[in-house]
XYZ file of C-alpha atoms in Angstrom:
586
model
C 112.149 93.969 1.044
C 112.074 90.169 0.116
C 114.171 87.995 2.167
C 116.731 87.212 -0.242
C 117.341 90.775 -0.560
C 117.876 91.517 2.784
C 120.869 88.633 2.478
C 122.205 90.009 -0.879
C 122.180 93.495 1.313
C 123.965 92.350 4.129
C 126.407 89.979 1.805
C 127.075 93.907 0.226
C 127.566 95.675 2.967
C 130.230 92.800 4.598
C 132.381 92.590 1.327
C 132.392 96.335 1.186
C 133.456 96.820 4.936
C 136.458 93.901 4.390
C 137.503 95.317 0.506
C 141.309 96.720 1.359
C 141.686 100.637 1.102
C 144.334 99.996 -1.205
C 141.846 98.635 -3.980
C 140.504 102.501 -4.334
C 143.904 103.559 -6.026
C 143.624 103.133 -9.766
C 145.729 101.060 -11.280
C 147.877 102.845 -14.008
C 149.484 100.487 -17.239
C 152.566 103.235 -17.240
C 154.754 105.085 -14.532
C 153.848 108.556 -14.085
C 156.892 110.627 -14.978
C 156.851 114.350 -13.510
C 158.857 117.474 -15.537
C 161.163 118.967 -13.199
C 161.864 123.242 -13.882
C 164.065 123.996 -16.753
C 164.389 119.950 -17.798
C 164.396 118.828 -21.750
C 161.426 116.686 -21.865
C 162.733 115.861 -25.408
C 163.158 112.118 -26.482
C 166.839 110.964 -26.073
C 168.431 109.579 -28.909
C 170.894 106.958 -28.982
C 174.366 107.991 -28.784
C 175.374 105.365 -31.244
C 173.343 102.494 -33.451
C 176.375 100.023 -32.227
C 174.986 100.267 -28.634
C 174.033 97.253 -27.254
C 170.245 96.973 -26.019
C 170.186 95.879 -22.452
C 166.738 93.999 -23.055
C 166.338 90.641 -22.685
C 164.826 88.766 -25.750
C 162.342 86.209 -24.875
C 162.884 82.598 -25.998
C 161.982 81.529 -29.341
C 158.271 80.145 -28.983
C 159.327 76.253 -30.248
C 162.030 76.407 -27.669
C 159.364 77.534 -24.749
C 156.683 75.064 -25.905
C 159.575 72.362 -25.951
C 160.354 73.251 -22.413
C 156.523 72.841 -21.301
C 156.323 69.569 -23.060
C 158.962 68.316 -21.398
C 158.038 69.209 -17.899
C 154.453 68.173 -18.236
C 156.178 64.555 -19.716
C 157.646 64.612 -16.574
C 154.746 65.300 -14.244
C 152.979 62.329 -16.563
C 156.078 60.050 -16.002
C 155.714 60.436 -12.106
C 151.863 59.708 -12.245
C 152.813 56.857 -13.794
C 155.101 55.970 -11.561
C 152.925 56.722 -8.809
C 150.187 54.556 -10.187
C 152.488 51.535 -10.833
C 153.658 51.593 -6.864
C 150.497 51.863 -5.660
C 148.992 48.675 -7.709
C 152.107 46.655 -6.979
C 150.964 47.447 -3.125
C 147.382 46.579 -3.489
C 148.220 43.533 -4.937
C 151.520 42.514 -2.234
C 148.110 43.747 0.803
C 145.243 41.315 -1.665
C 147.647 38.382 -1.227
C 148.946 39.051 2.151
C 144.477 38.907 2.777
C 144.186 35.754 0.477
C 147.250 34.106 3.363
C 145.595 35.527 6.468
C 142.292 34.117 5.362
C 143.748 30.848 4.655
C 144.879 31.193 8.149
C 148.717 31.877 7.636
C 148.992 34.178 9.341
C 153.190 34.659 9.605
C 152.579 34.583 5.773
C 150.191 37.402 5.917
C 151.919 39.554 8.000
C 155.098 39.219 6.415
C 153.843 40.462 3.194
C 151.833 43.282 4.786
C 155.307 44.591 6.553
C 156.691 44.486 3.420
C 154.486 47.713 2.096
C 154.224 48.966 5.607
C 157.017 50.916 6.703
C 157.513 52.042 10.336
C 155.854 54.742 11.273
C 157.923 58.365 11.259
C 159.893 58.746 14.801
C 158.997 62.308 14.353
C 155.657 61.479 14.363
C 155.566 59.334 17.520
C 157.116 61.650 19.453
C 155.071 64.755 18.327
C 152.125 62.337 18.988
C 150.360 62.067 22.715
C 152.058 64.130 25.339
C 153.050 62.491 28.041
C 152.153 63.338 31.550
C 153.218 62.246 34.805
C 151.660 59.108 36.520
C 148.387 60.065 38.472
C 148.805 59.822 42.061
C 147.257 60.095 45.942
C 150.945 60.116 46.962
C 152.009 63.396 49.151
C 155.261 62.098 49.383
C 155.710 62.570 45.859
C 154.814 66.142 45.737
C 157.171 68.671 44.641
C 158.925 70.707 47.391
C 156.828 73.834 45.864
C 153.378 71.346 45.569
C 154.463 69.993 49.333
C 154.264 73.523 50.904
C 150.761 74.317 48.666
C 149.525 71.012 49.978
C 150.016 71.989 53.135
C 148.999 75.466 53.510
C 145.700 74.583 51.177
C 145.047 71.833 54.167
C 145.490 74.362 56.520
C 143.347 76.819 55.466
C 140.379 74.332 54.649
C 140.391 73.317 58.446
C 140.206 77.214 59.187
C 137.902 77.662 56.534
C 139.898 80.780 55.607
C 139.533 81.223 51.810
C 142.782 83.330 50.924
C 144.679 80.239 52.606
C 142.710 77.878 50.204
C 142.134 79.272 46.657
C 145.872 80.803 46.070
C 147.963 77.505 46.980
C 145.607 74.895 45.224
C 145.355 76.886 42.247
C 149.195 76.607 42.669
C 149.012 73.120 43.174
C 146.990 71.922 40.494
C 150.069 73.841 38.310
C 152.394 72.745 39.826
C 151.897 68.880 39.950
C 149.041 68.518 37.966
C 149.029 64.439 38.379
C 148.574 64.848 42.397
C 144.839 63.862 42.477
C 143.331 65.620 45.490
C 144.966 69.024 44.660
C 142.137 68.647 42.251
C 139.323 67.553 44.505
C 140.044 69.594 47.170
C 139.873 72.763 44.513
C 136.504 71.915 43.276
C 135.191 70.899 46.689
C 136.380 74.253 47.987
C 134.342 75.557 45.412
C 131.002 74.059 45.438
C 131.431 75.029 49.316
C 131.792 78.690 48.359
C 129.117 78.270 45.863
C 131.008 78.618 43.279
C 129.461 75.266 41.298
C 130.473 76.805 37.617
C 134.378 77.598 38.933
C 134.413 73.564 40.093
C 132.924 72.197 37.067
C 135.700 73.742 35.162
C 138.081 72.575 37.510
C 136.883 69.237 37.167
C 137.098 69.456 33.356
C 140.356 70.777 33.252
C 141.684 67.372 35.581
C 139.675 64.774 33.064
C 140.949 66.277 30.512
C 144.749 65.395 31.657
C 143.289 62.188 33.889
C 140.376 61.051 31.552
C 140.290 57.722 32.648
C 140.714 58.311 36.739
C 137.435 57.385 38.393
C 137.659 59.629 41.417
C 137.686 62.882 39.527
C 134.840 60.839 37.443
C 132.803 60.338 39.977
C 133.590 64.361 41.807
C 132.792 65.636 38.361
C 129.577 63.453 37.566
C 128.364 64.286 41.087
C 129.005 68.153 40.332
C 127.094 68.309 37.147
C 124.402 66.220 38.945
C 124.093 69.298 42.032
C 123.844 71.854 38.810
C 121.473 70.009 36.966
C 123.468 69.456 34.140
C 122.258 65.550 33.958
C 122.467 64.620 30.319
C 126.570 66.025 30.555
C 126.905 63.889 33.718
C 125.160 61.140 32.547
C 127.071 60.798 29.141
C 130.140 61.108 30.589
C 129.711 58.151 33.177
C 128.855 56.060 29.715
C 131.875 57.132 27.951
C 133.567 55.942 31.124
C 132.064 52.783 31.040
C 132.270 52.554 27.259
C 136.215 53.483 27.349
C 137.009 51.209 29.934
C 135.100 48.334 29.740
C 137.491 45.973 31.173
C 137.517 48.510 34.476
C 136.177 46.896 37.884
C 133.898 50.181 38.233
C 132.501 50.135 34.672
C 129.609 48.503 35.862
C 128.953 51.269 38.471
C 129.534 54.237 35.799
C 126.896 52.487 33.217
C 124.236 52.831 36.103
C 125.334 56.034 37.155
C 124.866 57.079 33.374
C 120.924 55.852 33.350
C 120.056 57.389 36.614
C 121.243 60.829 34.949
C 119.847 60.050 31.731
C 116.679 59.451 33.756
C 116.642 62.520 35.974
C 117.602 64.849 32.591
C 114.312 63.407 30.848
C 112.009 63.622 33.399
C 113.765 67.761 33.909
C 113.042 67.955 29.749
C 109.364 66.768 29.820
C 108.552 69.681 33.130
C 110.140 72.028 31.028
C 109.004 71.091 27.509
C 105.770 73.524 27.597
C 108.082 76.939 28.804
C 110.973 75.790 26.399
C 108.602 75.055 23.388
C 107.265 78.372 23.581
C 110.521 80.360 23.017
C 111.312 77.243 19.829
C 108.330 78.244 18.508
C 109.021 82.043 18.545
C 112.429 81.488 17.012
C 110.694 79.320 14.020
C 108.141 81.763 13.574
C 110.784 84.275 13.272
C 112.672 81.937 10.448
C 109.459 81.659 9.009
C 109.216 85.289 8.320
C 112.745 85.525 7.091
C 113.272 82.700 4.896
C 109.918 81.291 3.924
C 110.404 78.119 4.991
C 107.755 76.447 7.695
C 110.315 73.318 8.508
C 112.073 75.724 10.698
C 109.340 76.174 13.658
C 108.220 72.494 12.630
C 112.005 70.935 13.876
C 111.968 73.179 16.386
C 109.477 71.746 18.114
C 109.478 68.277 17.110
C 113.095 68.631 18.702
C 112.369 69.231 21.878
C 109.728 67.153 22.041
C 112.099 63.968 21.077
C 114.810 65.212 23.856
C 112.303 63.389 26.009
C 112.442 60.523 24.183
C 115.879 60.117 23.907
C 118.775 59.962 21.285
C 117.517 57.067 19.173
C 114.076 59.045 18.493
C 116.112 62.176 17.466
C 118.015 60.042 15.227
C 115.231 58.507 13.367
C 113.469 62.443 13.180
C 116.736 63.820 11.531
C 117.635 60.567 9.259
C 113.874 60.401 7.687
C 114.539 64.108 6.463
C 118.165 63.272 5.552
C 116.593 60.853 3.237
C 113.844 62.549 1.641
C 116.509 65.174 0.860
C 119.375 63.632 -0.169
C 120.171 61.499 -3.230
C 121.385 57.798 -1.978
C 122.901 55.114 -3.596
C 120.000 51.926 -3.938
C 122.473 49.469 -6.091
C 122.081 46.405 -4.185
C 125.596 45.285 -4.140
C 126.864 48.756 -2.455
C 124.082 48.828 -0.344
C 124.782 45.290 1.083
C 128.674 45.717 1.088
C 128.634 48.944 2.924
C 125.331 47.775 5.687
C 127.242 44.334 6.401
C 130.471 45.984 7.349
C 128.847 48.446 9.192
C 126.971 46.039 11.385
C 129.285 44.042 11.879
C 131.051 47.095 13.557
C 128.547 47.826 15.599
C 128.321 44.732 16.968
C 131.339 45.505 18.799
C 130.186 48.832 20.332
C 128.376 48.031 23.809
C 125.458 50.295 22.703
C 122.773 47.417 21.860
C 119.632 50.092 22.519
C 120.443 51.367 18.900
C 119.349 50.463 15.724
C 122.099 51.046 13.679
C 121.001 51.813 9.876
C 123.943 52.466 7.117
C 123.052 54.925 3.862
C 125.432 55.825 0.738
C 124.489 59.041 -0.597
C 125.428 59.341 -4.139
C 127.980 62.336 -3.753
C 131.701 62.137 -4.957
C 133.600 63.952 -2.066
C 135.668 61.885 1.023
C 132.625 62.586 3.917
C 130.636 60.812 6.530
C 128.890 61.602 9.201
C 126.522 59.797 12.110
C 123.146 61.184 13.745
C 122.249 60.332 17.238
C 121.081 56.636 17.708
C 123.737 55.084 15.165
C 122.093 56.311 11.977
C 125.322 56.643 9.610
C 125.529 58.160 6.179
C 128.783 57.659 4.430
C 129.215 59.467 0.983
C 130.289 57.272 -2.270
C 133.185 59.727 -2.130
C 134.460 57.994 0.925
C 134.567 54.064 -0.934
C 136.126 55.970 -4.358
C 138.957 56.991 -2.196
C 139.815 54.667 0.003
C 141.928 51.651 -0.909
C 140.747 48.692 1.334
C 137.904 47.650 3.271
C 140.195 48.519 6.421
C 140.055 51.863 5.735
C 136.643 52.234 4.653
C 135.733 50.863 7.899
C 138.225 53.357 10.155
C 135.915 55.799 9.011
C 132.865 54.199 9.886
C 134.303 52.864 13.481
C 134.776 56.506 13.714
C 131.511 57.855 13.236
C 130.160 54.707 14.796
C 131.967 56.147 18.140
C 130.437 59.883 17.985
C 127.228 57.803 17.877
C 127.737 55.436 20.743
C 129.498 58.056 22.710
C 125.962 60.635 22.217
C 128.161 62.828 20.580
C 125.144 64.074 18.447
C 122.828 63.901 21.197
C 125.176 66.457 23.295
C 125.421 68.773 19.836
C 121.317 68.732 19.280
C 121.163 69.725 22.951
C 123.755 72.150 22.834
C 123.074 73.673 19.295
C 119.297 72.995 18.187
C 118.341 76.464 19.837
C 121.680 78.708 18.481
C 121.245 76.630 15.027
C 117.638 77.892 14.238
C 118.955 81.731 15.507
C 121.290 82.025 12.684
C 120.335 79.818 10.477
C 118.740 82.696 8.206
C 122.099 85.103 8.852
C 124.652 84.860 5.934
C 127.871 82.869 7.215
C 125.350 82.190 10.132
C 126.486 78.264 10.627
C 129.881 79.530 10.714
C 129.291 81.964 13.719
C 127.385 78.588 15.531
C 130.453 76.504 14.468
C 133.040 78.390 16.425
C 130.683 78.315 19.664
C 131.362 74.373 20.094
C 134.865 74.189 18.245
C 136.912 73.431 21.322
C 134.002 70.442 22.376
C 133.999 69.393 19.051
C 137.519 68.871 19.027
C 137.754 66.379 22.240
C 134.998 64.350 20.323
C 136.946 63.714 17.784
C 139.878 62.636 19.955
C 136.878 60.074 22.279
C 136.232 58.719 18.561
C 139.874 57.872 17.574
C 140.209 56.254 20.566
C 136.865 54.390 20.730
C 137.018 54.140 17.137
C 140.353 52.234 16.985
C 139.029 49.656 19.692
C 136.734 48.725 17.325
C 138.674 48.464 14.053
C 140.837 45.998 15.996
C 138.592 43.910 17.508
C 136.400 43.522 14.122
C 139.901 41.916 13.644
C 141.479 44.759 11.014
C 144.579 46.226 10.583
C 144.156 49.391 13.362
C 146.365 51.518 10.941
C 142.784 52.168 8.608
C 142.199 55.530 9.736
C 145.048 56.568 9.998
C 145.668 55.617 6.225
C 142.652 57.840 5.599
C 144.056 60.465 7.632
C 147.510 60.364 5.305
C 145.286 60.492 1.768
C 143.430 63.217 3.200
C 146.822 64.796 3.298
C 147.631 63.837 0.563
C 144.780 65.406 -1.308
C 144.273 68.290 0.673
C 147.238 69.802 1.940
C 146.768 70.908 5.392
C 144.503 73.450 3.987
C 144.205 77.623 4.179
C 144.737 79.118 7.919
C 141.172 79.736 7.980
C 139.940 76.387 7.334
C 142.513 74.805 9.881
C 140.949 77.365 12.688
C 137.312 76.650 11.625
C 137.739 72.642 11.268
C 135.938 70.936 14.019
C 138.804 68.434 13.356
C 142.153 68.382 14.913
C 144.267 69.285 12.020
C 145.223 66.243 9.965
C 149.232 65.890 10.476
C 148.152 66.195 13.931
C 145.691 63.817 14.007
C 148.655 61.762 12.038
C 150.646 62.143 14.765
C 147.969 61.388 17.529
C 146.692 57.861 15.896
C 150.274 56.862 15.135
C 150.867 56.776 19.012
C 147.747 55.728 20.095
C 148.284 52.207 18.171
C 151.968 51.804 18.753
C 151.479 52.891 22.938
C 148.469 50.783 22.666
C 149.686 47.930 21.119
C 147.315 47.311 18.545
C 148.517 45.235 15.373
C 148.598 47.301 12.140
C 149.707 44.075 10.312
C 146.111 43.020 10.084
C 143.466 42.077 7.589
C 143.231 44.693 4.872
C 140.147 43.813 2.641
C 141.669 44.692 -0.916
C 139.865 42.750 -3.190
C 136.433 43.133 -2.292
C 136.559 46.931 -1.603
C 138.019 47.268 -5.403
C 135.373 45.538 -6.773
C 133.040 47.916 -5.086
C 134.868 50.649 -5.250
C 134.410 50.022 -9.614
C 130.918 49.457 -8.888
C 130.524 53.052 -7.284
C 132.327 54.897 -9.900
C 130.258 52.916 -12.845
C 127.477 54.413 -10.484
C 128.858 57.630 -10.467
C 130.363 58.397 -13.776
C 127.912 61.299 -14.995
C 129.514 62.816 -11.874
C 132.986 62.062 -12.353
C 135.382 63.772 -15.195
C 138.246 62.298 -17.066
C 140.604 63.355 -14.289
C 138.975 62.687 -11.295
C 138.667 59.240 -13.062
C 142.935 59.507 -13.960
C 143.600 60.550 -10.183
C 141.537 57.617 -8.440
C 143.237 55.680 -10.980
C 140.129 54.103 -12.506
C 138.447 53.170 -15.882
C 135.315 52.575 -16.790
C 133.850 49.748 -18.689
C 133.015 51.962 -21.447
C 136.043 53.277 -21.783
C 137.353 49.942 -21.848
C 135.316 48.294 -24.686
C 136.349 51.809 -26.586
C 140.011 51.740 -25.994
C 139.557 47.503 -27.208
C 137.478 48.446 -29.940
C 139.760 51.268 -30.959
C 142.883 48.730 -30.673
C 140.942 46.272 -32.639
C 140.167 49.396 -35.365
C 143.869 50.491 -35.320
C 145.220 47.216 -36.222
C 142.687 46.501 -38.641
C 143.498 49.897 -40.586
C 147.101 49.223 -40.088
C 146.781 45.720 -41.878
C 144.367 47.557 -44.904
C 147.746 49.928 -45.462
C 150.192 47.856 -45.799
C 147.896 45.394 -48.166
C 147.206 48.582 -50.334
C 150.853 49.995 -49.966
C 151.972 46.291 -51.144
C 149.750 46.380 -54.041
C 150.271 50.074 -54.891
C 154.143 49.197 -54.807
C 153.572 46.176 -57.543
C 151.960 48.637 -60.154
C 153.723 51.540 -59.543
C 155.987 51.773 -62.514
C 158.688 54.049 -60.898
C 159.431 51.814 -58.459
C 162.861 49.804 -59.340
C 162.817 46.783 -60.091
C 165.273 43.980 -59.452
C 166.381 42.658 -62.180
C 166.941 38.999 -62.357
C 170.689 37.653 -62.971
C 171.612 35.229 -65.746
């Protein structure tokens, strides 16, 4: 059996098992009727031609098309509408820029509150959930957490296990911001040798404390004893990375290379045992799918895990761009590489060589590869409004770069990816493994990402203006795709941005970048318009040169044939002899 049989089998088989039982009941145009004994089956005639039918006689058909001309006027009429608002606030934002440029900056700011409203108070307060001060403090223990404390204390001087476990675990409930329930929990653990059990307490703290270098240090020092070095030593970067401004960044950055050094020199012992069981899964996609770049990246992976996440980067983007179209006009090229540099200026990570592509595809979509190789789709200029927003998505991706985002998924996924990548819905089944991880990514990159927008000196609201058209176009999206999406879901990530700048302070009231981005934006869809209809074109709210020079030329045709009419109707009306005449007075 050929391989694409054997998917076209199992595609079969799955549709048949989820098809509802229901769907085997013909469907019948009629109600059956059933004869009862002794009944007239006989038709029933009328009792009398007066008697009024009870059916219900369908409009006349003008009257229903009048009724759907008048509602789709209506939806047109709101479009309209729509459009009008939204120019009249791109050009309030492109003077507010032409002011802040000038270096009024009152000026600016004035006109970019004017289109700005507050954000929702619903949305702030559904935003970041608010926890309770860390602290060392026993004092400020609940009575409950007081007696835990205690007891757990107890029993750790006895070294009696029962007295340990049971009242930390309550602790660490209890009053979660009490720091050395924590410690003491994952210490009592790696005792027991239970390493796994305090690595997920450890977790489970940074999660609620991210930023609190003593469960930093307890957890990079546990992943360290487990030989989990390339975890330990990204997270001692992101530290350093989040927190640059801390006293002990400096201390987590060189924490961060020792790890990175200790999980290379691990890779390149194991490379020979690991490469063997690569090769045997390519070889298997091989047989299955025909294709000989499966065992080749398999390989070639591994191999570049020693080498680190810039060499990865460079493997994955060179077969990015052999197979996908990209955008070469010079002006979009130059537009989108010279904001994106000047981004990653700002990002601490100068052992990168940070490359910028446009690939020619309409959709809203970017993503970055290890080493701060980002691709950004066309899609993503055509529907964004400013350069502010254009570049909240690429500080965003920029962060899953400099925070080895993609490093920790090659590591994590290369192995699972080739298993299923010849099983139908296979990348699905891979997906859900790292949804959870995924998901605190994305919530490092807002944060990160943010930084950045607002120290490149734009408005930090550009994301989160992506994040609302997203919406906006979107919807929320089907239950399945919100439980799939590696995302948080987008009114919550709303929500979560909307605090995170007004908790962190950040001005929204910013440089916006209108005028520039429009004339690029054009450019793209001139680019693009073999791949763009007539109301993809409508919606974005653009038109094309050629359609411009038609609708002139067409002007210029309709008033010229309206001029040729009324000169012949004039001179038709002279020699027409049935048409009256005045007739002159004496």
């Amino acid at each position: 059996m050929k391989p694409w049989n054997i998917s076209i089998a199992l595609l079969t088989l799955l549709m048949a098992i989820a098809s509802p039982t229901i769907a085997e009941v013909p469907a019948r145009s009629k109600p059956i009727l059933t004869q009862r004994d002794g009944e007239d089956t006989r038709p029933i005639e009328p009792t009398s031609p007066r008697e009024e039918s009870t059916e219900v006689e369908p409009p006349p058909e003008n009257e229903a098309e009048t009724t759907e001309e008048t509602e789709e006027s209506a939806e047109d009429a709101e479009k309209e509408a729509e459009k009008a608002a939204r120019r009249e606030r791109l050009e309030i934002l492109a003077e507010g820029d032409r002011l802040y440029q000038a270096g009024d900056i009152a000026g600016a700011e004035a006109l970019y509150q004017q289109v700005k409203p507050p954000f929702s108070s619903e949305g702030n307060a559904r935003g970041i959930a608010s926890l309770p001060d860390a602290t060392a403090d026993p004092t400020q223990l609940s009575p409950k957490g007081g007696v835990y404390w205690r007891e757990a204390q107890a029993g750790w001087e006895q070294k009696l296990e029962t007295r340990i476990f049971v009242p930390l675990e309550f602790l660490v409930e209890e009053d979660p911001e009490f720091i050395p329930g924590h410690l003491l929990l994952a210490e009592a653990y790696t005792h027991y040798e239970q390493p796994e059990k305090a690595v997920e307490v450890l977790e489970r703290a940074t999660t609620f404390y991210p930023n609190n270098p003593e469960l930093l240090r307890a957890k990079i020092e546990v992943l360290g004893n487990t030989e989990q070095w390339l975890e330990a030593s990204i997270a001692a970067r992101q530290f350093a990375l989040l927190n640059p401004d801390h006293p002990d960044a400096e201390e987590f950055t060189r924490l961060a290379d020792e790890n990175f050094d200790k999980f290379r020199s691990h890779v390149r012992k194991q490379l020979a045992g690991n490469a063997i069981g690569n090769v045997l899964t390519g070889a298997f996609s091989v047989v299955l799918t025909g294709n000989p770049l499966g065992a080749l990246s398999a390989v070639e992976t591994l191999i570049l895990l020693a080498r680190g996440e810039s060499a990865i980067g460079n493997s994955i983007a060179n077969q990015a761009k052999e197979n996908l179209e990209l955008i070469e006009d010079e002006q979009v090229v130059n537009y989108i590489e010279d904001l994106g540099q000047k981004l990653a200026k700002l990002s601490g990570r100068d052992d990168f060589e940070y490359e910028f592509y446009v690939i020619k595809d309409k959709n809203l979509n970017a993503f970055a590869l290890p080493g701060g190789k980002v691709f950004v789709n066309a899609g993503a200029i055509l529907h964004t409004d400013s350069e502010a927003e254009l570049a909240g998505l690429l500080t965003h991706e920029l962060a899953h770069a400099v925070l080895s985002h993609g490093f920790q998924m090659v590591t994590h996924g290369n192995l699972l990816s080739n298993m299923f990548r010849h099983l139908p819905f296979g990348g699905t089944v891979a997906n859900l493994l790292v949804l959870d991880y995924s998901r605190d990514m994305e919530v490092q990159a807002d944060v990160l990402g943010t930084r950045l927008l607002t120290s490149a000196g734009y408005a930090a609201d550009g994301l989160r203006n992506l994040m609302v058209e997203l919406r906006e176009q979107y919807g929320e999206g089907s239950s399945f795709l919100r439980f799939m999406s590696s995302h948080p879901l987008t009114q919550d990530r709303i929500d979560y941005l909307e605090s995170l700048i007004e908790n962190g302070g950040y001005n929204r009231f910013a440089y916006e970048g209108v005028e520039r981005h429009q004339e690029i934006r054009q450019r793209v869809a001139e680019l693009m318009k073999d791949e763009l209809d007539e109301e993809e074109l409508e919606d974005l709210d653009i038109t094309l040169e050629e359609e411009e020079e038609a609708q002139e030329e067409g002007e210029e045709s309709t008033e010229s044939s309206q001029e040729e009419e009324n000169v012949e109707s004039e001179g038709e009306t002279e020699n027409d002899p049935t048409t009256p005449r005045e007739i002159p007075q004496d």
